[in-house]
Coordinates of C-alpha atoms in Angstrom, one line a residue:
Chain A
D1 CA -26.6 -3.6 2.6
T2 CA -23.5 -5.7 1.2
E3 CA -20.9 -3.0 2.0
V4 CA -17.7 -3.0 3.9
T5 CA -16.7 0.6 4.5
Q6 CA -13.1 1.7 5.3
T7 CA -11.8 5.2 6.3
P8 CA -9.8 6.9 5.5
K9 CA -9.4 6.1 1.7
H10 CA -5.8 7.7 1.7
L11 CA -3.6 8.2 4.6
V12 CA 0.2 9.6 4.5
M13 CA 2.1 9.2 7.8
G14 CA 5.4 9.8 9.0
M15 CA 7.5 7.0 10.9
T16 CA 6.9 8.5 14.3
N17 CA 3.1 9.1 13.8
K18 CA 0.4 7.1 15.4
K19 CA -2.7 6.7 13.3
S20 CA -5.7 4.3 13.0
L21 CA -7.6 2.6 10.2
K22 CA -11.3 1.9 10.5
C23 CA -13.7 -0.7 9.1
E24 CA -17.4 -1.0 9.5
Q25 CA -19.9 -3.7 8.3
H26 CA -23.5 -4.0 9.0
M27 CA -24.4 -7.3 7.3
G28 CA -24.2 -9.1 10.6
H29 CA -21.1 -10.8 9.8
R30 CA -19.1 -12.3 12.8
A31 CA -15.7 -12.8 11.2
M32 CA -13.6 -9.7 10.1
Y33 CA -10.2 -9.4 8.5
W34 CA -7.4 -7.2 7.7
Y35 CA -5.2 -7.7 4.5
K36 CA -2.3 -6.1 3.1
Q37 CA -1.7 -5.7 -0.5
K38 CA 1.5 -4.6 -2.3
A39 CA 1.5 -3.4 -5.9
K40 CA 1.1 -6.2 -8.3
K41 CA 1.1 -8.8 -5.5
P42 CA -2.2 -10.8 -4.1
P43 CA -3.8 -9.7 -0.8
E44 CA -2.0 -11.3 2.2
L45 CA -3.8 -11.9 5.3
M46 CA -2.7 -10.2 8.5
F47 CA -5.5 -10.6 11.1
V48 CA -8.9 -12.6 11.6
Y49 CA -11.4 -11.7 14.3
S50 CA -14.0 -14.3 14.9
Y51 CA -17.0 -13.3 17.1
E52 CA -15.1 -10.2 18.2
K53 CA -12.0 -12.3 19.4
L54 CA -8.6 -12.4 17.6
S55 CA -8.3 -15.8 16.0
I56 CA -5.5 -15.5 13.5
N57 CA -2.4 -13.4 13.6
E58 CA -0.2 -14.2 10.6
S59 CA 3.1 -13.3 12.5
V60 CA 2.4 -9.5 12.1
P61 CA 4.9 -7.0 13.6
S62 CA 3.6 -5.4 16.8
R63 CA 3.7 -1.9 15.2
F64 CA 0.3 -3.1 13.7
S65 CA -2.3 -3.5 16.5
P66 CA -5.9 -4.7 15.6
E67 CA -8.9 -4.0 17.7
C68 CA -12.5 -5.2 17.3
P69 CA -14.7 -3.0 19.6
N70 CA -17.9 -4.7 18.6
S71 CA -19.3 -7.0 15.9
S72 CA -19.6 -4.2 13.1
L73 CA -16.3 -2.5 13.7
L74 CA -12.6 -3.4 13.1
N75 CA -9.7 -0.9 13.8
L76 CA -6.1 -1.3 12.7
H77 CA -3.7 0.9 15.1
L78 CA -0.6 1.9 13.3
H79 CA 2.6 3.1 15.3
A80 CA 6.2 3.6 14.1
L81 CA 5.8 2.2 10.6
Q82 CA 8.4 1.8 8.2
P83 CA 8.3 2.9 4.6
E84 CA 8.1 -0.7 3.4
D85 CA 4.6 -0.9 5.1
S86 CA 3.2 1.3 2.5
A87 CA 0.5 -0.6 0.8
L88 CA -3.2 -0.9 0.3
Y89 CA -4.9 -2.2 3.6
L90 CA -8.0 -4.2 3.0
C91 CA -10.8 -5.0 5.4
A92 CA -13.1 -7.8 4.8
S93 CA -15.9 -9.6 6.7
S94 CA -17.7 -13.0 6.2
Q95 CA -20.7 -14.6 7.8
D96 CA -18.8 -16.9 10.3
R97 CA -16.5 -19.8 10.2
G98 CA -18.8 -22.0 8.6
F99 CA -18.3 -23.8 5.3
N100 CA -18.9 -21.8 2.1
T101 CA -18.8 -18.3 3.3
E102 CA -17.3 -15.8 0.9
A103 CA -15.6 -12.7 2.1
F104 CA -16.8 -9.2 1.3
F105 CA -13.9 -6.6 1.1
G106 CA -13.8 -2.8 1.6
Q107 CA -12.3 -0.5 -1.0
G108 CA -9.1 -0.3 1.0
T109 CA -7.0 2.4 2.6
R110 CA -3.9 3.4 0.7
L111 CA -1.1 4.0 3.3
T112 CA 2.0 5.8 2.5
V113 CA 4.7 5.9 5.3
V114 CA 7.3 8.7 4.5
Chain B
D1 CA 5.8 -21.1 -1.1
Q2 CA 3.0 -19.9 -3.4
Q3 CA 0.2 -22.5 -2.9
V4 CA -2.2 -21.0 -5.3
K5 CA -0.8 -20.0 -8.9
Q6 CA -2.2 -18.1 -11.7
N7 CA 0.6 -18.7 -14.4
S8 CA -0.8 -16.1 -16.8
P9 CA -0.2 -12.6 -15.7
S10 CA -2.4 -11.1 -18.5
L11 CA -5.1 -12.1 -21.0
S12 CA -6.6 -10.2 -23.8
V13 CA -9.7 -11.0 -25.4
Q14 CA -12.3 -9.6 -27.8
E15 CA -15.6 -8.5 -26.9
G16 CA -18.3 -11.2 -27.1
R17 CA -15.8 -14.0 -27.0
I18 CA -15.1 -16.4 -24.0
S19 CA -12.5 -15.4 -21.3
I20 CA -10.8 -18.4 -19.7
L21 CA -8.9 -17.8 -16.6
N22 CA -6.8 -20.5 -15.0
C23 CA -5.6 -21.3 -11.4
D24 CA -3.6 -24.1 -10.0
Y25 CA -3.1 -25.2 -6.3
T26 CA -0.8 -27.4 -4.5
N27 CA -2.4 -28.0 -1.2
S28 CA -4.7 -30.8 -1.5
M29 CA -6.5 -29.8 1.8
F30 CA -8.0 -26.7 0.2
D31 CA -11.7 -27.6 -0.1
Y32 CA -13.3 -24.4 -1.1
F33 CA -12.4 -22.1 -4.0
L34 CA -13.4 -18.6 -5.0
W35 CA -12.9 -16.0 -7.8
Y36 CA -12.5 -12.2 -7.2
K37 CA -12.3 -9.4 -9.5
K38 CA -10.4 -6.1 -8.6
Y39 CA -10.3 -2.7 -10.2
P40 CA -7.3 -0.6 -9.4
A41 CA -7.6 1.3 -6.1
E42 CA -10.6 -0.7 -5.1
G43 CA -11.1 -3.9 -3.0
P44 CA -11.7 -7.3 -4.5
T45 CA -15.3 -8.1 -5.4
F46 CA -16.5 -11.6 -4.9
L47 CA -17.6 -13.1 -8.2
I48 CA -18.4 -16.9 -7.7
S49 CA -17.3 -19.9 -5.5
I50 CA -17.2 -23.7 -5.8
S51 CA -16.7 -26.3 -3.0
S52 CA -14.8 -29.3 -3.5
I53 CA -17.8 -31.7 -3.6
K54 CA -18.7 -30.1 -7.1
D55 CA -17.0 -29.7 -10.5
K56 CA -18.9 -27.0 -11.7
N57 CA -20.8 -23.8 -10.6
E58 CA -22.5 -21.5 -12.9
D59 CA -23.8 -17.9 -12.2
G60 CA -25.0 -15.9 -15.3
R61 CA -22.0 -15.3 -17.5
F62 CA -19.6 -16.9 -15.0
T63 CA -18.8 -20.4 -14.7
V64 CA -16.2 -22.0 -12.6
F65 CA -14.8 -25.6 -13.2
L66 CA -12.8 -27.6 -10.7
N67 CA -10.6 -30.5 -11.5
K68 CA -9.4 -31.9 -8.2
S69 CA -7.3 -34.6 -9.5
A70 CA -5.4 -31.9 -11.5
K71 CA -5.6 -29.4 -8.8
H72 CA -6.8 -26.9 -11.4
L73 CA -9.6 -24.5 -11.6
S74 CA -10.8 -22.4 -14.3
L75 CA -13.3 -19.4 -14.7
H76 CA -15.2 -19.0 -17.8
I77 CA -16.7 -15.6 -18.8
V78 CA -19.0 -15.7 -21.8
P79 CA -19.7 -13.4 -23.5
S80 CA -16.8 -11.2 -22.2
Q81 CA -17.6 -7.3 -21.9
P82 CA -15.3 -4.3 -21.8
G83 CA -16.4 -3.8 -18.1
D84 CA -14.9 -7.2 -17.3
S85 CA -11.4 -5.7 -17.8
A86 CA -9.9 -6.0 -14.3
V87 CA -7.5 -8.2 -12.2
Y88 CA -8.9 -11.6 -11.4
F89 CA -7.6 -13.4 -8.2
C90 CA -8.6 -16.8 -7.4
A91 CA -8.5 -17.9 -3.7
A92 CA -8.8 -21.0 -1.7
S93 CA -9.4 -22.1 1.8
T94 CA -9.4 -25.3 4.0
G95 CA -11.9 -26.7 6.3
G96 CA -14.4 -23.8 6.2
G97 CA -11.9 -21.7 7.8
N98 CA -11.4 -18.1 7.5
K99 CA -8.2 -17.9 5.9
L100 CA -8.1 -17.1 2.0
T101 CA -5.0 -17.8 0.2
F102 CA -4.8 -15.7 -3.1
G103 CA -3.4 -16.5 -6.4
T104 CA -1.1 -14.0 -8.0
G105 CA -3.8 -12.6 -10.2
T106 CA -4.4 -12.3 -13.9
Q107 CA -5.0 -8.9 -15.8
L108 CA -8.0 -9.5 -18.2
K109 CA -8.5 -6.9 -21.0
V110 CA -11.5 -7.2 -23.1
E111 CA -11.1 -5.2 -26.3
L112 CA -13.8 -3.8 -28.5

């Protein structure tokens, strides 16, 4: 199983809504990531969890709140988003912080904030 | 500050010929490089990687070359197939860390 599964695939939310994005992997990977990708731009790192602890926060606004309930699951809680937060949100996982580890990506959640 | 650059936003190649995608980087601390392929509305798919101790890595139709002195890497796909049509991103990281810095991407179109 080399899959990273993200739900939902599409999400439309209002600026006052609270929603969550979910990500799951069963490859035994101990590092999990959230990336954001805007149209015609490269993916940009938001958060990294290593061994279920937040290790990197790339100065992401607090309206995005990550959570790692266990080694297989990663959530991104969304609250009071802005229309400019509309993007493809990608989850990824990799084996650990060791050298030569590639990240595997999920299919993404296409988020539209109205 | 774009530390990883792909200067060709698009590339068109005939089926069966070689596709060469290029990537330049500015951060000399990068020591691990990867190529990803991305179809629309999907996540990136890992293709091939290379560490800075090597100058070439090959996997089937895909070969990555690294020129550390020029801070340049390239991905060769031969023979190119229509299913290779996608956006290709190069990415780099430092010291075995988790953070990947992506290039701007090159749209490859393989024509029949």
